[in-house]
PDB file of C-alpha atoms in Angstrom:
ATOM      1  CA  MET A   3      24.616   6.683  44.614  1.00 72.00           C
ATOM      2  CA  ASP A   4      24.506   4.619  41.368  1.00 82.00           C
ATOM      3  CA  GLY A   5      20.566   4.260  40.915  1.00 87.00           C
ATOM      4  CA  ILE A   6      17.791   4.303  38.607  1.00 88.00           C
ATOM      5  CA  HIS A   7      18.345   7.845  38.378  1.00 89.00           C
ATOM      6  CA  ASP A   8      21.683   8.696  37.507  1.00 89.00           C
ATOM      7  CA  LEU A   9      20.005   7.759  34.015  1.00 85.00           C
ATOM      8  CA  GLY A  10      22.669  10.161  32.464  1.00 84.00           C
ATOM      9  CA  GLY A  11      24.443   8.186  29.183  1.00 80.00           C
ATOM     10  CA  ARG A  12      22.365   4.648  29.720  1.00 82.00           C
ATOM     11  CA  GLN A  13      20.961   3.766  26.460  1.00 81.00           C
ATOM     12  CA  GLY A  14      18.089   1.280  26.470  1.00 85.00           C
ATOM     13  CA  TYR A  15      14.908   4.104  27.390  1.00 84.00           C
ATOM     14  CA  GLY A  16      14.012   5.629  24.284  1.00 85.00           C
ATOM     15  CA  PRO A  17      14.337   8.944  22.943  1.00 84.00           C
ATOM     16  CA  ILE A  18      14.488  11.430  25.064  1.00 82.00           C
ATOM     17  CA  ASP A  19      10.963  14.226  24.560  1.00 83.00           C
ATOM     18  CA  VAL A  20      12.689  17.446  23.175  1.00 86.00           C
ATOM     19  CA  ASN A  21       8.788  18.680  22.025  1.00 88.00           C
ATOM     20  CA  GLU A  22       7.343  18.771  25.413  1.00 82.00           C
ATOM     21  CA  PRO A  23       4.815  21.634  25.799  1.00 84.00           C
ATOM     22  CA  PRO A  24       6.025  25.630  27.263  1.00 86.00           C
ATOM     23  CA  GLU A  25       3.674  25.449  30.872  1.00 89.00           C
ATOM     24  CA  PRO A  26       5.677  24.428  33.617  1.00 89.00           C
ATOM     25  CA  PHE A  27       2.821  21.670  34.926  1.00 93.00           C
ATOM     26  CA  HIS A  28       1.810  19.267  33.182  1.00 90.00           C
ATOM     27  CA  ALA A  29      -1.419  19.270  34.774  1.00 93.00           C
ATOM     28  CA  PRO A  30      -2.501  21.504  38.047  1.00 95.00           C
ATOM     29  CA  TRP A  31      -2.353  19.113  40.654  1.00 96.00           C
ATOM     30  CA  GLU A  32       2.169  19.588  39.562  1.00 96.00           C
ATOM     31  CA  ALA A  33       1.439  23.246  40.293  1.00 94.00           C
ATOM     32  CA  ARG A  34      -0.428  22.943  43.273  1.00 93.00           C
ATOM     33  CA  LEU A  35       2.145  19.835  44.516  1.00 93.00           C
ATOM     34  CA  PHE A  36       4.880  22.399  44.284  1.00 90.00           C
ATOM     35  CA  GLY A  37       3.252  25.461  46.298  1.00 84.00           C
ATOM     36  CA  ILE A  38       3.008  22.965  49.060  1.00 84.00           C
ATOM     37  CA  THR A  39       5.829  22.059  48.951  1.00 84.00           C
ATOM     38  CA  ARG A  40       7.135  25.298  49.257  1.00 79.00           C
ATOM     39  CA  ALA A  41       4.805  26.582  51.590  1.00 76.00           C
ATOM     40  CA  PHE A  42       5.149  24.764  53.894  1.00 78.00           C
ATOM     41  CA  THR A  43       7.216  24.354  57.020  1.00 77.00           C
ATOM     42  CA  ARG A  44      10.439  21.325  56.578  1.00 75.00           C
ATOM     43  CA  PRO A  45      11.821  19.298  59.117  1.00 74.00           C
ATOM     44  CA  ALA A  46      14.621  20.874  61.587  1.00 71.00           C
ATOM     45  CA  ILE A  47      16.974  18.426  59.929  1.00 77.00           C
ATOM     46  CA  PHE A  48      16.693  19.249  56.010  1.00 83.00           C
ATOM     47  CA  SER A  49      18.605  20.123  52.873  1.00 87.00           C
ATOM     48  CA  ILE A  50      18.888  20.109  49.543  1.00 90.00           C
ATOM     49  CA  ASP A  51      20.922  16.989  49.226  1.00 92.00           C
ATOM     50  CA  LEU A  52      19.396  15.176  52.166  1.00 92.00           C
ATOM     51  CA  PHE A  53      15.635  15.186  49.838  1.00 93.00           C
ATOM     52  CA  ARG A  54      17.818  14.460  47.000  1.00 94.00           C
ATOM     53  CA  TYR A  55      18.790  11.516  48.935  1.00 93.00           C
ATOM     54  CA  VAL A  56      15.372  10.304  49.628  1.00 94.00           C
ATOM     55  CA  ARG A  57      14.468  10.327  45.608  1.00 95.00           C
ATOM     56  CA  GLU A  58      17.711   8.203  44.644  1.00 94.00           C
ATOM     57  CA  CYS A  59      16.545   6.013  46.929  1.00 94.00           C
ATOM     58  CA  ILE A  60      13.135   5.428  45.255  1.00 95.00           C
ATOM     59  CA  ASP A  61      12.413   1.702  44.172  1.00 94.00           C
ATOM     60  CA  PRO A  62      13.953   1.617  40.425  1.00 93.00           C
ATOM     61  CA  ALA A  63      10.502   0.625  38.945  1.00 94.00           C
ATOM     62  CA  GLU A  64       8.779   3.027  40.985  1.00 93.00           C
ATOM     63  CA  TYR A  65      10.607   5.745  40.412  1.00 94.00           C
ATOM     64  CA  LEU A  66      10.767   5.465  36.328  1.00 92.00           C
ATOM     65  CA  SER A  67       7.010   4.950  36.604  1.00 93.00           C
ATOM     66  CA  ARG A  68       5.955   7.908  38.889  1.00 94.00           C
ATOM     67  CA  ASP A  69       5.321  10.862  37.562  1.00 92.00           C
ATOM     68  CA  TYR A  70       8.406  13.680  38.530  1.00 93.00           C
ATOM     69  CA  TYR A  71       5.555  16.304  41.165  1.00 95.00           C
ATOM     70  CA  ASP A  72       4.874  12.305  42.043  1.00 96.00           C
ATOM     71  CA  GLN A  73       8.340  11.555  43.327  1.00 96.00           C
ATOM     72  CA  TRP A  74       8.641  14.709  44.859  1.00 95.00           C
ATOM     73  CA  LEU A  75       5.605  13.864  47.158  1.00 94.00           C
ATOM     74  CA  LEU A  76       7.082  10.457  48.151  1.00 95.00           C
ATOM     75  CA  ALA A  77       9.879  12.284  48.836  1.00 94.00           C
ATOM     76  CA  TYR A  78       9.134  14.204  51.544  1.00 92.00           C
ATOM     77  CA  ALA A  79       6.506  12.433  52.826  1.00 93.00           C
ATOM     78  CA  VAL A  80       9.288  10.359  54.475  1.00 93.00           C
ATOM     79  CA  LEU A  81      11.634  13.297  55.557  1.00 91.00           C
ATOM     80  CA  MET A  82       7.781  13.926  57.622  1.00 89.00           C
ATOM     81  CA  VAL A  83       7.783  10.768  58.771  1.00 91.00           C
ATOM     82  CA  ASP A  84      11.566  10.494  59.003  1.00 90.00           C
ATOM     83  CA  ALA A  85      11.709  13.526  61.330  1.00 86.00           C
ATOM     84  CA  GLU A  86       8.620  11.690  63.132  1.00 86.00           C
ATOM     85  CA  ALA A  87       6.247  15.280  62.250  1.00 85.00           C
ATOM     86  CA  VAL A  88       3.166  12.565  61.764  1.00 87.00           C
ATOM     87  CA  THR A  89       3.125   9.194  61.008  1.00 92.00           C
ATOM     88  CA  VAL A  90       2.277   6.481  58.145  1.00 94.00           C
ATOM     89  CA  GLU A  91      -1.107   6.250  58.860  1.00 95.00           C
ATOM     90  CA  GLU A  92      -1.717   9.931  59.520  1.00 93.00           C
ATOM     91  CA  LEU A  93      -0.426   9.989  56.305  1.00 92.00           C
ATOM     92  CA  ALA A  94      -2.698   7.986  54.158  1.00 93.00           C
ATOM     93  CA  THR A  95      -5.887   8.582  55.569  1.00 94.00           C
ATOM     94  CA  GLY A  96      -5.196  12.107  55.481  1.00 90.00           C
ATOM     95  CA  LYS A  97      -6.335  12.386  59.476  1.00 91.00           C
ATOM     96  CA  ALA A  98      -4.213  13.926  62.002  1.00 88.00           C
ATOM     97  CA  ALA A  99      -4.333  11.766  64.806  1.00 89.00           C
ATOM     98  CA  LYS A 100      -1.865  14.487  67.493  1.00 83.00           C
ATOM     99  CA  ALA A 101      -0.549  17.403  67.654  1.00 79.00           C
ATOM    100  CA  ILE A 102       2.278  18.264  65.032  1.00 73.00           C
ATOM    101  CA  GLN A 103       5.739  16.957  66.670  1.00 68.00           C
ATOM    102  CA  ASN A 104       9.570  18.326  65.496  1.00 68.00           C
ATOM    103  CA  ILE A 105       8.909  21.080  63.500  1.00 73.00           C
ATOM    104  CA  SER A 106       9.139  24.373  63.708  1.00 73.00           C
ATOM    105  CA  PRO A 107       5.598  26.437  63.368  1.00 73.00           C
ATOM    106  CA  PRO A 108       4.132  27.225  59.867  1.00 72.00           C
ATOM    107  CA  MET A 109       5.097  30.524  58.705  1.00 73.00           C
ATOM    108  CA  THR A 110       2.009  32.964  58.301  1.00 78.00           C
ATOM    109  CA  PRO A 111       0.501  33.963  55.354  1.00 79.00           C
ATOM    110  CA  ALA A 112       1.635  37.363  55.148  1.00 82.00           C
ATOM    111  CA  ASN A 113       5.226  35.634  55.042  1.00 81.00           C
ATOM    112  CA  VAL A 114       4.787  33.142  52.476  1.00 75.00           C
ATOM    113  CA  ALA A 115       5.705  35.024  49.499  1.00 77.00           C
ATOM    114  CA  THR A 116       7.983  36.737  50.810  1.00 81.00           C
ATOM    115  CA  LEU A 117       9.895  33.388  52.510  1.00 75.00           C
ATOM    116  CA  THR A 118       9.411  30.974  49.373  1.00 71.00           C
ATOM    117  CA  LYS A 119      11.851  33.380  46.962  1.00 76.00           C
ATOM    118  CA  ALA A 120      14.643  33.301  48.965  1.00 77.00           C
ATOM    119  CA  MET A 121      17.266  30.805  48.037  1.00 77.00           C
ATOM    120  CA  SER A 122      19.606  29.609  50.110  1.00 80.00           C
ATOM    121  CA  ARG A 123      23.340  30.058  49.450  1.00 86.00           C
ATOM    122  CA  PHE A 124      26.097  27.242  49.477  1.00 90.00           C
ATOM    123  CA  ASP A 125      29.264  28.584  48.454  1.00 92.00           C
ATOM    124  CA  ARG A 126      31.441  29.721  51.402  1.00 93.00           C
ATOM    125  CA  ASP A 127      34.122  31.082  52.997  1.00 92.00           C
ATOM    126  CA  SER A 128      37.132  29.792  53.139  1.00 90.00           C
ATOM    127  CA  ASP A 129      41.046  30.194  53.766  1.00 89.00           C
ATOM    128  CA  THR A 130      42.053  27.660  51.502  1.00 85.00           C
ATOM    129  CA  GLY A 131      43.393  27.855  47.806  1.00 92.00           C
ATOM    130  CA  PRO A 132      42.198  25.372  44.947  1.00 97.00           C
ATOM    131  CA  ALA A 133      44.319  22.295  43.936  1.00 97.00           C
ATOM    132  CA  PHE A 134      43.689  23.546  40.228  1.00 98.00           C
ATOM    133  CA  ALA A 135      43.252  26.067  38.466  1.00 98.00           C
ATOM    134  CA  PRO A 136      42.217  26.706  34.830  1.00 98.00           C
ATOM    135  CA  GLY A 137      43.656  24.462  31.938  1.00 98.00           C
ATOM    136  CA  ASP A 138      44.810  21.990  34.591  1.00 98.00           C
ATOM    137  CA  GLN A 139      44.636  18.574  32.745  1.00 98.00           C
ATOM    138  CA  VAL A 140      42.290  16.763  35.127  1.00 98.00           C
ATOM    139  CA  LYS A 141      40.989  13.354  35.991  1.00 98.00           C
ATOM    140  CA  THR A 142      37.870  12.108  37.782  1.00 98.00           C
ATOM    141  CA  ILE A 143      37.357   9.529  40.512  1.00 96.00           C
ATOM    142  CA  SER A 144      35.716   5.913  39.569  1.00 93.00           C
ATOM    143  CA  PHE A 145      34.308   5.735  42.344  1.00 85.00           C
ATOM    144  CA  GLY A 146      30.905   7.740  43.336  1.00 75.00           C
ATOM    145  CA  SER A 147      29.308   7.883  47.199  1.00 77.00           C
ATOM    146  CA  CYS A 148      27.497   5.532  48.463  1.00 81.00           C
ATOM    147  CA  GLY A 149      25.292   8.041  49.439  1.00 84.00           C
ATOM    148  CA  HIS A 150      24.336  11.270  47.441  1.00 90.00           C
ATOM    149  CA  THR A 151      27.222  12.579  44.721  1.00 92.00           C
ATOM    150  CA  ARG A 152      26.701  15.504  41.535  1.00 93.00           C
ATOM    151  CA  LEU A 153      29.507  13.624  39.727  1.00 95.00           C
ATOM    152  CA  PRO A 154      27.439  11.638  37.326  1.00 94.00           C
ATOM    153  CA  GLN A 155      28.556   7.731  35.842  1.00 93.00           C
ATOM    154  CA  TYR A 156      29.145   8.921  32.585  1.00 94.00           C
ATOM    155  CA  ALA A 157      31.640  10.901  34.152  1.00 95.00           C
ATOM    156  CA  ARG A 158      33.685   8.988  36.374  1.00 95.00           C
ATOM    157  CA  GLY A 159      37.253   7.561  35.656  1.00 96.00           C
ATOM    158  CA  ARG A 160      37.781   9.999  32.042  1.00 97.00           C
ATOM    159  CA  GLU A 161      40.123  12.592  31.885  1.00 98.00           C
ATOM    160  CA  GLY A 162      38.832  16.554  31.445  1.00 98.00           C
ATOM    161  CA  GLN A 163      39.939  20.329  31.414  1.00 98.00           C
ATOM    162  CA  ILE A 164      39.727  23.087  34.348  1.00 98.00           C
ATOM    163  CA  GLU A 165      37.437  25.491  32.367  1.00 98.00           C
ATOM    164  CA  SER A 166      37.642  27.823  35.450  1.00 98.00           C
ATOM    165  CA  PHE A 167      37.367  27.647  39.873  1.00 98.00           C
ATOM    166  CA  ARG A 168      33.638  28.775  41.296  1.00 97.00           C
ATOM    167  CA  GLY A 169      34.442  29.352  44.778  1.00 97.00           C
ATOM    168  CA  VAL A 170      34.399  27.141  48.042  1.00 96.00           C
ATOM    169  CA  HIS A 171      30.534  25.528  48.228  1.00 95.00           C
ATOM    170  CA  ILE A 172      29.074  23.206  50.555  1.00 94.00           C
ATOM    171  CA  LEU A 173      29.873  19.395  49.001  1.00 94.00           C
ATOM    172  CA  PRO A 174      26.557  18.063  48.217  1.00 94.00           C
ATOM    173  CA  ASP A 175      28.004  14.497  49.779  1.00 92.00           C
ATOM    174  CA  THR A 176      28.241  15.250  52.979  1.00 89.00           C
ATOM    175  CA  ASN A 177      25.548  17.614  53.680  1.00 88.00           C
ATOM    176  CA  MET A 178      22.650  15.501  54.263  1.00 79.00           C
ATOM    177  CA  ALA A 179      22.279  17.216  57.562  1.00 68.00           C
ATOM    178  CA  GLY A 180      22.371  20.097  57.191  1.00 68.00           C
ATOM    179  CA  ASP A 181      25.969  22.709  57.211  1.00 72.00           C
ATOM    180  CA  GLY A 182      28.359  19.673  55.621  1.00 76.00           C
ATOM    181  CA  PRO A 183      32.124  20.947  55.393  1.00 89.00           C
ATOM    182  CA  ALA A 184      32.682  23.248  51.565  1.00 94.00           C
ATOM    183  CA  GLN A 185      34.919  22.129  48.759  1.00 95.00           C
ATOM    184  CA  PRO A 186      37.058  23.980  46.315  1.00 97.00           C
ATOM    185  CA  LEU A 187      33.925  23.460  42.784  1.00 98.00           C
ATOM    186  CA  TYR A 188      35.168  23.559  39.091  1.00 98.00           C
ATOM    187  CA  THR A 189      33.915  24.276  36.244  1.00 98.00           C
ATOM    188  CA  VAL A 190      35.226  21.119  34.598  1.00 98.00           C
ATOM    189  CA  SER A 191      34.990  20.423  29.432  1.00 98.00           C
ATOM    190  CA  PHE A 192      35.436  16.921  28.944  1.00 98.00           C
ATOM    191  CA  LEU A 193      35.281  16.693  25.101  1.00 97.00           C
ATOM    192  CA  ALA A 194      32.324  14.445  24.338  1.00 95.00           C
ATOM    193  CA  ALA A 195      34.117  11.850  22.272  1.00 95.00           C
ATOM    194  CA  ASP A 196      35.270  11.373  25.581  1.00 95.00           C
ATOM    195  CA  LEU A 197      32.470  10.343  27.291  1.00 94.00           C
ATOM    196  CA  TRP A 198      29.908   8.347  24.040  1.00 91.00           C
ATOM    197  CA  PRO A 199      31.675   5.947  21.424  1.00 89.00           C
ATOM    198  CA  GLU A 200      28.625   7.465  18.987  1.00 89.00           C
ATOM    199  CA  ALA A 201      30.733  11.118  20.018  1.00 91.00           C
ATOM    200  CA  ALA A 202      33.431   9.573  18.232  1.00 93.00           C
ATOM    201  CA  GLY A 203      35.203  12.280  15.461  1.00 93.00           C
ATOM    202  CA  ARG A 204      32.715  15.148  16.750  1.00 93.00           C
ATOM    203  CA  LYS A 205      34.215  18.248  18.471  1.00 92.00           C
ATOM    204  CA  ASP A 206      31.021  18.757  21.167  1.00 96.00           C
ATOM    205  CA  HIS A 207      31.773  19.704  25.258  1.00 97.00           C
ATOM    206  CA  VAL A 208      29.781  18.346  28.313  1.00 97.00           C
ATOM    207  CA  TYR A 209      30.214  21.417  30.886  1.00 98.00           C
ATOM    208  CA  LEU A 210      30.023  19.489  34.229  1.00 98.00           C
ATOM    209  CA  ASP A 211      30.868  21.752  37.458  1.00 98.00           C
ATOM    210  CA  LEU A 212      32.455  18.907  40.280  1.00 98.00           C
ATOM    211  CA  TRP A 213      34.253  19.271  43.566  1.00 97.00           C
ATOM    212  CA  GLU A 214      37.663  19.119  44.573  1.00 97.00           C
ATOM    213  CA  SER A 215      36.964  15.524  46.048  1.00 96.00           C
ATOM    214  CA  TYR A 216      35.878  14.543  42.517  1.00 97.00           C
ATOM    215  CA  LEU A 217      39.439  15.286  41.170  1.00 98.00           C
ATOM    216  CA  GLU A 218      42.737  13.819  40.626  1.00 97.00           C
ATOM    217  CA  HIS A 219      45.160  15.546  38.057  1.00 97.00           C
ATOM    218  CA  ALA A 220      45.702  13.475  35.493  1.00 94.00           C
TER     219      ALA A 220
END
């Protein structure tokens, strides 16, 4: 999706603050929200890619003005309403009007520590070999998905080189409802000068992990 979230390489938004303090949260409420979102029971149809897509659909002015974890709060609220687990009124008042529907029982306190540390795996077994090999010259497709995609705008239609094959992984573009199809994944290197004109003459490289459907032979 060509949304406001895809800011990589864009100009006009001011300098990037590279001197933020090292603590993981800027305020206590951020840590509390992070804990809630890691421990609460999600709707049956949920994936990290669906969550990212919902965030990307936030109105541009809202997206730029909301803090990072405030965006999380809005995205999770939308997911719960869409799953018919809660209503907008219940979220606004903080009071349940009925028993929660369409959602599995909450985890027990004894399981919180274990389940919040559990990591989902997105690699899959496949009998299909990769179409590209390390050293191949490739070009990214010019158009992104109208939904979620991991191909940033600044790297579209640009030539690069396959650095390594990373195995077969779930394709984010079509993983909205869970376990979508999988494709070969590659690390691709791009000369920074081929991405941004102000990098002309420099030897810096940018490395992106990109799925096979994003690529074609150069």
